[in-house]
Amino acid sequence: GAVVSQHPSWVICKSGTSVKIECRSLDFQATTMFWYRQFPKQSLMLMATSNEGSKATYEQGVEKDKFLINHASLTLSTLTVTSAHPEDSSFYICSARAPEGTDTQYFGPGTRLTVL
Amino acid sequence: KQEVTQIPAALSVPEGENLVLNCSFTDSAIYNLQWFRQDPGKGLTSLLLIQSSQREQTSGRLNASLDKSSGRSTLYIAASQPGDSATYLCALNAGNMLTFGGGTRLMVKP
């Protein structure tokens, strides 16, 4: 089946540094990938939609200059949290939309970010 | 804008009980609805996917139904086990994005 990986699975960084999270579709090409954020005991919130070869579409309230998304290939999207602060600490999950003809999204295992 | 509500927010039951998790939504113009399971600190595991034209899907002890006219979906878990303890999320797909409910945290006690 379709597998999506994320790297790293967890990361701890100092306030003010930038952190890059990778999302890969391992056995299929994904023209569209999604980035979600989940705070403790809350549901997932869509941050942005990433389309290969074009700029990401950000949801209202998500700062595009702070959360840089790059989808340079059909199997890789990256989320860079720039100048991270403690309030950015969260669980970040990506998903990849299945190949044409379906609306299924396959989810990565998530990345736990802790900003000290 | 689609709003998805899950009730109850938390549920604790003894092992062996049959239980129902509820998901309601405001916009019936959807492509499909998915139920997910999330274990603490982990990613999502897709449980069942119901297409807009379908009324239910079954997988093992799980059965999910969809009633677009009333804006409701239910996830039925038969003969619950401690290993079923997790957060269950429903998500509506109305095109290019999923809208998630707040989830139901389920605890099945031995």
CSV table of C-alpha atoms in Angstrom, one decimal:
chain,number,residue,atom,x,y,z
A,1,GLY,CA,0.0,0.0,0.0
A,2,ALA,CA,0.9,3.7,-0.1
A,3,VAL,CA,3.4,4.7,2.5
A,4,VAL,CA,4.3,8.1,3.6
A,5,SER,CA,7.4,8.8,5.8
A,6,GLN,CA,8.4,11.8,7.8
A,7,HIS,CA,11.8,12.7,9.1
A,8,PRO,CA,12.8,13.4,11.8
A,9,SER,CA,10.2,11.7,14.0
A,10,TRP,CA,11.1,14.1,16.8
A,11,VAL,CA,13.3,17.1,17.2
A,12,ILE,CA,14.3,19.4,20.0
A,13,CYS,CA,15.7,22.8,19.1
A,14,LYS,CA,16.6,26.1,20.7
A,15,SER,CA,14.4,29.1,20.3
A,16,GLY,CA,15.3,31.2,17.3
A,17,THR,CA,16.7,28.3,15.2
A,18,SER,CA,15.0,26.8,12.1
A,19,VAL,CA,13.9,23.3,11.7
A,20,LYS,CA,13.2,21.4,8.5
A,21,ILE,CA,10.8,18.5,8.4
A,22,GLU,CA,10.6,16.1,5.4
A,23,CYS,CA,7.6,14.3,4.1
A,24,ARG,CA,8.1,11.6,1.5
A,25,SER,CA,5.8,9.4,-0.4
A,26,LEU,CA,7.7,6.1,-0.7
A,27,ASP,CA,5.9,4.1,-3.3
A,28,PHE,CA,3.8,6.6,-5.2
A,29,GLN,CA,4.0,10.0,-6.7
A,30,ALA,CA,2.0,12.7,-4.9
A,31,THR,CA,1.3,15.9,-6.7
A,32,THR,CA,-0.4,17.2,-3.6
A,33,MET,CA,0.7,17.0,0.0
A,34,PHE,CA,-0.8,18.5,3.1
A,35,TRP,CA,0.7,19.7,6.3
A,36,TYR,CA,-1.2,19.5,9.6
A,37,ARG,CA,-0.5,20.6,13.1
A,38,GLN,CA,-1.8,19.1,16.2
A,39,PHE,CA,-1.6,20.6,19.7
A,40,PRO,CA,-2.0,18.3,22.7
A,41,LYS,CA,-5.5,16.9,23.1
A,42,GLN,CA,-6.7,18.8,20.1
A,43,SER,CA,-7.6,17.7,16.6
A,44,LEU,CA,-5.5,18.2,13.5
A,45,MET,CA,-5.6,21.6,11.9
A,46,LEU,CA,-4.7,22.0,8.2
A,47,MET,CA,-1.8,24.4,7.8
A,48,ALA,CA,-1.2,24.4,4.1
A,49,THR,CA,-1.7,22.5,0.9
A,50,SER,CA,1.5,21.8,-1.1
A,51,ASN,CA,1.4,21.3,-4.8
A,52,GLU,CA,4.4,20.0,-6.7
A,53,GLY,CA,6.1,22.8,-8.6
A,54,SER,CA,4.0,25.6,-7.3
A,55,LYS,CA,3.6,27.8,-4.2
A,56,ALA,CA,1.8,26.3,-1.2
A,57,THR,CA,-1.6,27.5,-0.3
A,58,TYR,CA,-1.8,28.5,3.4
A,59,GLU,CA,-4.8,28.3,5.6
A,60,GLN,CA,-6.0,31.5,7.3
A,61,GLY,CA,-3.9,32.4,10.3
A,62,VAL,CA,-0.9,30.4,9.2
A,63,GLU,CA,2.2,32.6,8.6
A,64,LYS,CA,3.7,31.6,5.3
A,65,ASP,CA,7.0,33.4,6.1
A,66,LYS,CA,7.3,31.4,9.3
A,67,PHE,CA,6.3,28.0,7.9
A,68,LEU,CA,8.1,27.6,4.6
A,69,ILE,CA,6.9,24.8,2.4
A,70,ASN,CA,8.7,23.4,-0.6
A,71,HIS,CA,7.4,20.7,-2.8
A,72,ALA,CA,10.2,20.4,-5.3
A,73,SER,CA,9.5,16.8,-6.4
A,74,LEU,CA,6.6,14.4,-6.7
A,75,THR,CA,7.8,12.4,-3.7
A,76,LEU,CA,9.1,15.1,-1.3
A,77,SER,CA,7.6,18.0,0.5
A,78,THR,CA,9.5,19.9,3.2
A,79,LEU,CA,8.2,22.2,6.0
A,80,THR,CA,10.7,24.6,7.5
A,81,VAL,CA,9.8,26.2,10.8
A,82,THR,CA,11.8,29.4,10.8
A,83,SER,CA,12.9,31.2,13.9
A,84,ALA,CA,11.1,28.7,16.0
A,85,HIS,CA,9.6,29.7,19.4
A,86,PRO,CA,8.2,27.6,22.2
A,87,GLU,CA,4.7,28.2,21.0
A,88,ASP,CA,5.6,26.4,17.8
A,89,SER,CA,6.1,23.2,19.8
A,90,SER,CA,3.6,20.8,18.3
A,91,PHE,CA,3.0,17.6,16.5
A,92,TYR,CA,3.3,18.1,12.7
A,93,ILE,CA,1.8,15.6,10.4
A,94,CYS,CA,1.9,15.4,6.6
A,95,SER,CA,-0.2,13.6,4.2
A,96,ALA,CA,0.1,12.8,0.5
A,97,ARG,CA,-2.9,12.6,-1.8
A,98,ALA,CA,-3.2,9.3,-3.6
A,99,PRO,CA,-2.6,9.2,-7.4
A,100,GLU,CA,-5.2,10.6,-9.8
A,101,GLY,CA,-8.7,9.2,-9.5
A,102,THR,CA,-9.0,8.9,-5.8
A,103,ASP,CA,-9.4,11.4,-3.0
A,104,THR,CA,-7.6,9.3,-0.4
A,105,GLN,CA,-4.9,10.8,1.7
A,106,TYR,CA,-2.1,8.8,3.2
A,107,PHE,CA,-0.7,10.1,6.4
A,108,GLY,CA,2.9,10.2,7.7
A,109,PRO,CA,3.7,9.1,11.2
A,110,GLY,CA,4.2,12.7,12.4
A,111,THR,CA,7.1,14.8,13.8
A,112,ARG,CA,7.2,16.0,17.4
A,113,LEU,CA,8.8,19.4,17.6
A,114,THR,CA,9.8,20.8,20.9
A,115,VAL,CA,11.3,24.3,21.0
A,116,LEU,CA,13.1,25.2,24.2
B,1,LYS,CA,-17.4,26.4,5.9
B,2,GLN,CA,-17.5,22.8,6.9
B,3,GLU,CA,-17.8,22.1,10.6
B,4,VAL,CA,-17.3,18.7,12.1
B,5,THR,CA,-18.3,17.7,15.6
B,6,GLN,CA,-17.6,14.5,17.4
B,7,ILE,CA,-19.5,13.4,20.4
B,8,PRO,CA,-18.6,12.3,23.0
B,9,ALA,CA,-15.2,13.9,23.5
B,10,ALA,CA,-14.2,11.2,25.8
B,11,LEU,CA,-15.6,7.7,26.6
B,12,SER,CA,-14.6,5.1,29.1
B,13,VAL,CA,-16.2,1.6,28.8
B,14,PRO,CA,-15.5,-1.9,30.3
B,15,GLU,CA,-14.0,-4.4,28.0
B,16,GLY,CA,-16.5,-6.3,25.8
B,17,GLU,CA,-19.0,-3.5,25.4
B,18,ASN,CA,-20.3,-2.5,22.0
B,19,LEU,CA,-20.0,1.2,21.5
B,20,VAL,CA,-20.9,4.0,19.1
B,21,LEU,CA,-18.9,7.1,18.2
B,22,ASN,CA,-20.7,9.9,16.6
B,23,CYS,CA,-19.6,12.4,14.0
B,24,SER,CA,-21.8,15.2,12.6
B,25,PHE,CA,-21.1,17.7,9.9
B,26,THR,CA,-22.7,20.8,8.5
B,27,ASP,CA,-22.1,20.5,4.7
B,28,SER,CA,-23.3,17.4,3.0
B,29,ALA,CA,-21.5,18.2,-0.2
B,30,ILE,CA,-18.6,15.7,0.5
B,31,TYR,CA,-16.6,13.3,-1.6
B,32,ASN,CA,-16.0,10.9,1.3
B,33,LEU,CA,-15.7,10.5,5.0
B,34,GLN,CA,-12.8,8.7,6.8
B,35,TRP,CA,-12.5,7.4,10.3
B,36,PHE,CA,-9.0,7.4,11.8
B,37,ARG,CA,-7.4,6.1,14.9
B,38,GLN,CA,-4.6,7.9,16.6
B,39,ASP,CA,-2.5,6.4,19.4
B,40,PRO,CA,-0.8,8.9,21.8
B,41,GLY,CA,2.1,10.6,20.2
B,42,LYS,CA,1.6,8.7,16.9
B,43,GLY,CA,0.4,9.5,13.5
B,44,LEU,CA,-3.0,8.6,12.0
B,45,THR,CA,-4.1,5.1,11.0
B,46,SER,CA,-7.0,5.1,8.5
B,47,LEU,CA,-9.7,2.7,9.7
B,48,LEU,CA,-12.6,3.1,7.2
B,49,LEU,CA,-13.3,5.2,4.2
B,50,ILE,CA,-16.9,5.7,3.1
B,51,GLN,CA,-17.5,7.2,-0.3
B,52,SER,CA,-20.3,9.8,-0.7
B,53,SER,CA,-22.4,7.3,-2.6
B,54,GLN,CA,-22.1,4.6,0.1
B,55,ARG,CA,-24.0,4.1,3.3
B,56,GLU,CA,-21.6,2.0,5.3
B,57,GLN,CA,-18.3,0.2,5.4
B,58,THR,CA,-17.2,-2.7,7.6
B,59,SER,CA,-13.8,-3.9,8.6
B,60,GLY,CA,-13.6,-6.6,11.3
B,61,ARG,CA,-15.2,-5.4,14.4
B,62,LEU,CA,-15.7,-1.9,13.0
B,63,ASN,CA,-18.7,-0.6,11.1
B,64,ALA,CA,-19.0,3.0,9.9
B,65,SER,CA,-22.2,4.4,8.5
B,66,LEU,CA,-22.9,7.6,6.6
B,67,ASP,CA,-26.2,9.6,6.4
B,68,LYS,CA,-25.6,12.7,4.3
B,69,SER,CA,-29.1,13.9,4.6
B,70,SER,CA,-28.8,14.2,8.4
B,71,GLY,CA,-25.2,15.1,8.3
B,72,ARG,CA,-24.1,12.2,10.5
B,73,SER,CA,-21.7,9.3,10.6
B,74,THR,CA,-21.3,6.7,13.3
B,75,LEU,CA,-18.4,4.4,14.0
B,76,TYR,CA,-19.6,1.2,15.7
B,77,ILE,CA,-17.1,-0.9,17.6
B,78,ALA,CA,-18.2,-4.4,18.5
B,79,ALA,CA,-16.9,-6.3,21.5
B,80,SER,CA,-14.4,-3.6,22.5
B,81,GLN,CA,-10.9,-4.5,23.7
B,82,PRO,CA,-8.3,-2.7,25.7
B,83,GLY,CA,-6.3,-2.4,22.6
B,84,ASP,CA,-9.0,-0.3,21.1
B,85,SER,CA,-8.1,2.5,23.5
B,86,ALA,CA,-7.1,5.5,21.3
B,87,THR,CA,-8.4,8.7,19.9
B,88,TYR,CA,-10.8,8.3,17.0
B,89,LEU,CA,-11.1,11.0,14.4
B,90,CYS,CA,-13.6,11.5,11.6
B,91,ALA,CA,-12.7,13.6,8.7
B,92,LEU,CA,-14.7,14.9,5.8
B,93,ASN,CA,-13.3,15.2,2.3
B,94,ALA,CA,-15.0,18.0,0.4
B,95,GLY,CA,-12.6,18.2,-2.5
B,96,ASN,CA,-9.0,19.0,-1.9
B,97,MET,CA,-8.8,19.1,1.8
B,98,LEU,CA,-9.9,17.2,4.9
B,99,THR,CA,-11.8,18.7,7.8
B,100,PHE,CA,-11.3,16.9,11.0
B,101,GLY,CA,-13.6,16.6,14.0
B,102,GLY,CA,-12.2,17.1,17.5
B,103,GLY,CA,-11.9,13.4,18.1
B,104,THR,CA,-13.3,11.0,20.7
B,105,ARG,CA,-10.8,9.7,23.3
B,106,LEU,CA,-11.7,6.1,24.0
B,107,MET,CA,-10.6,4.1,27.0
B,108,VAL,CA,-11.5,0.4,27.2
B,109,LYS,CA,-10.9,-0.9,30.7
B,110,PRO,CA,-9.9,-4.6,31.2
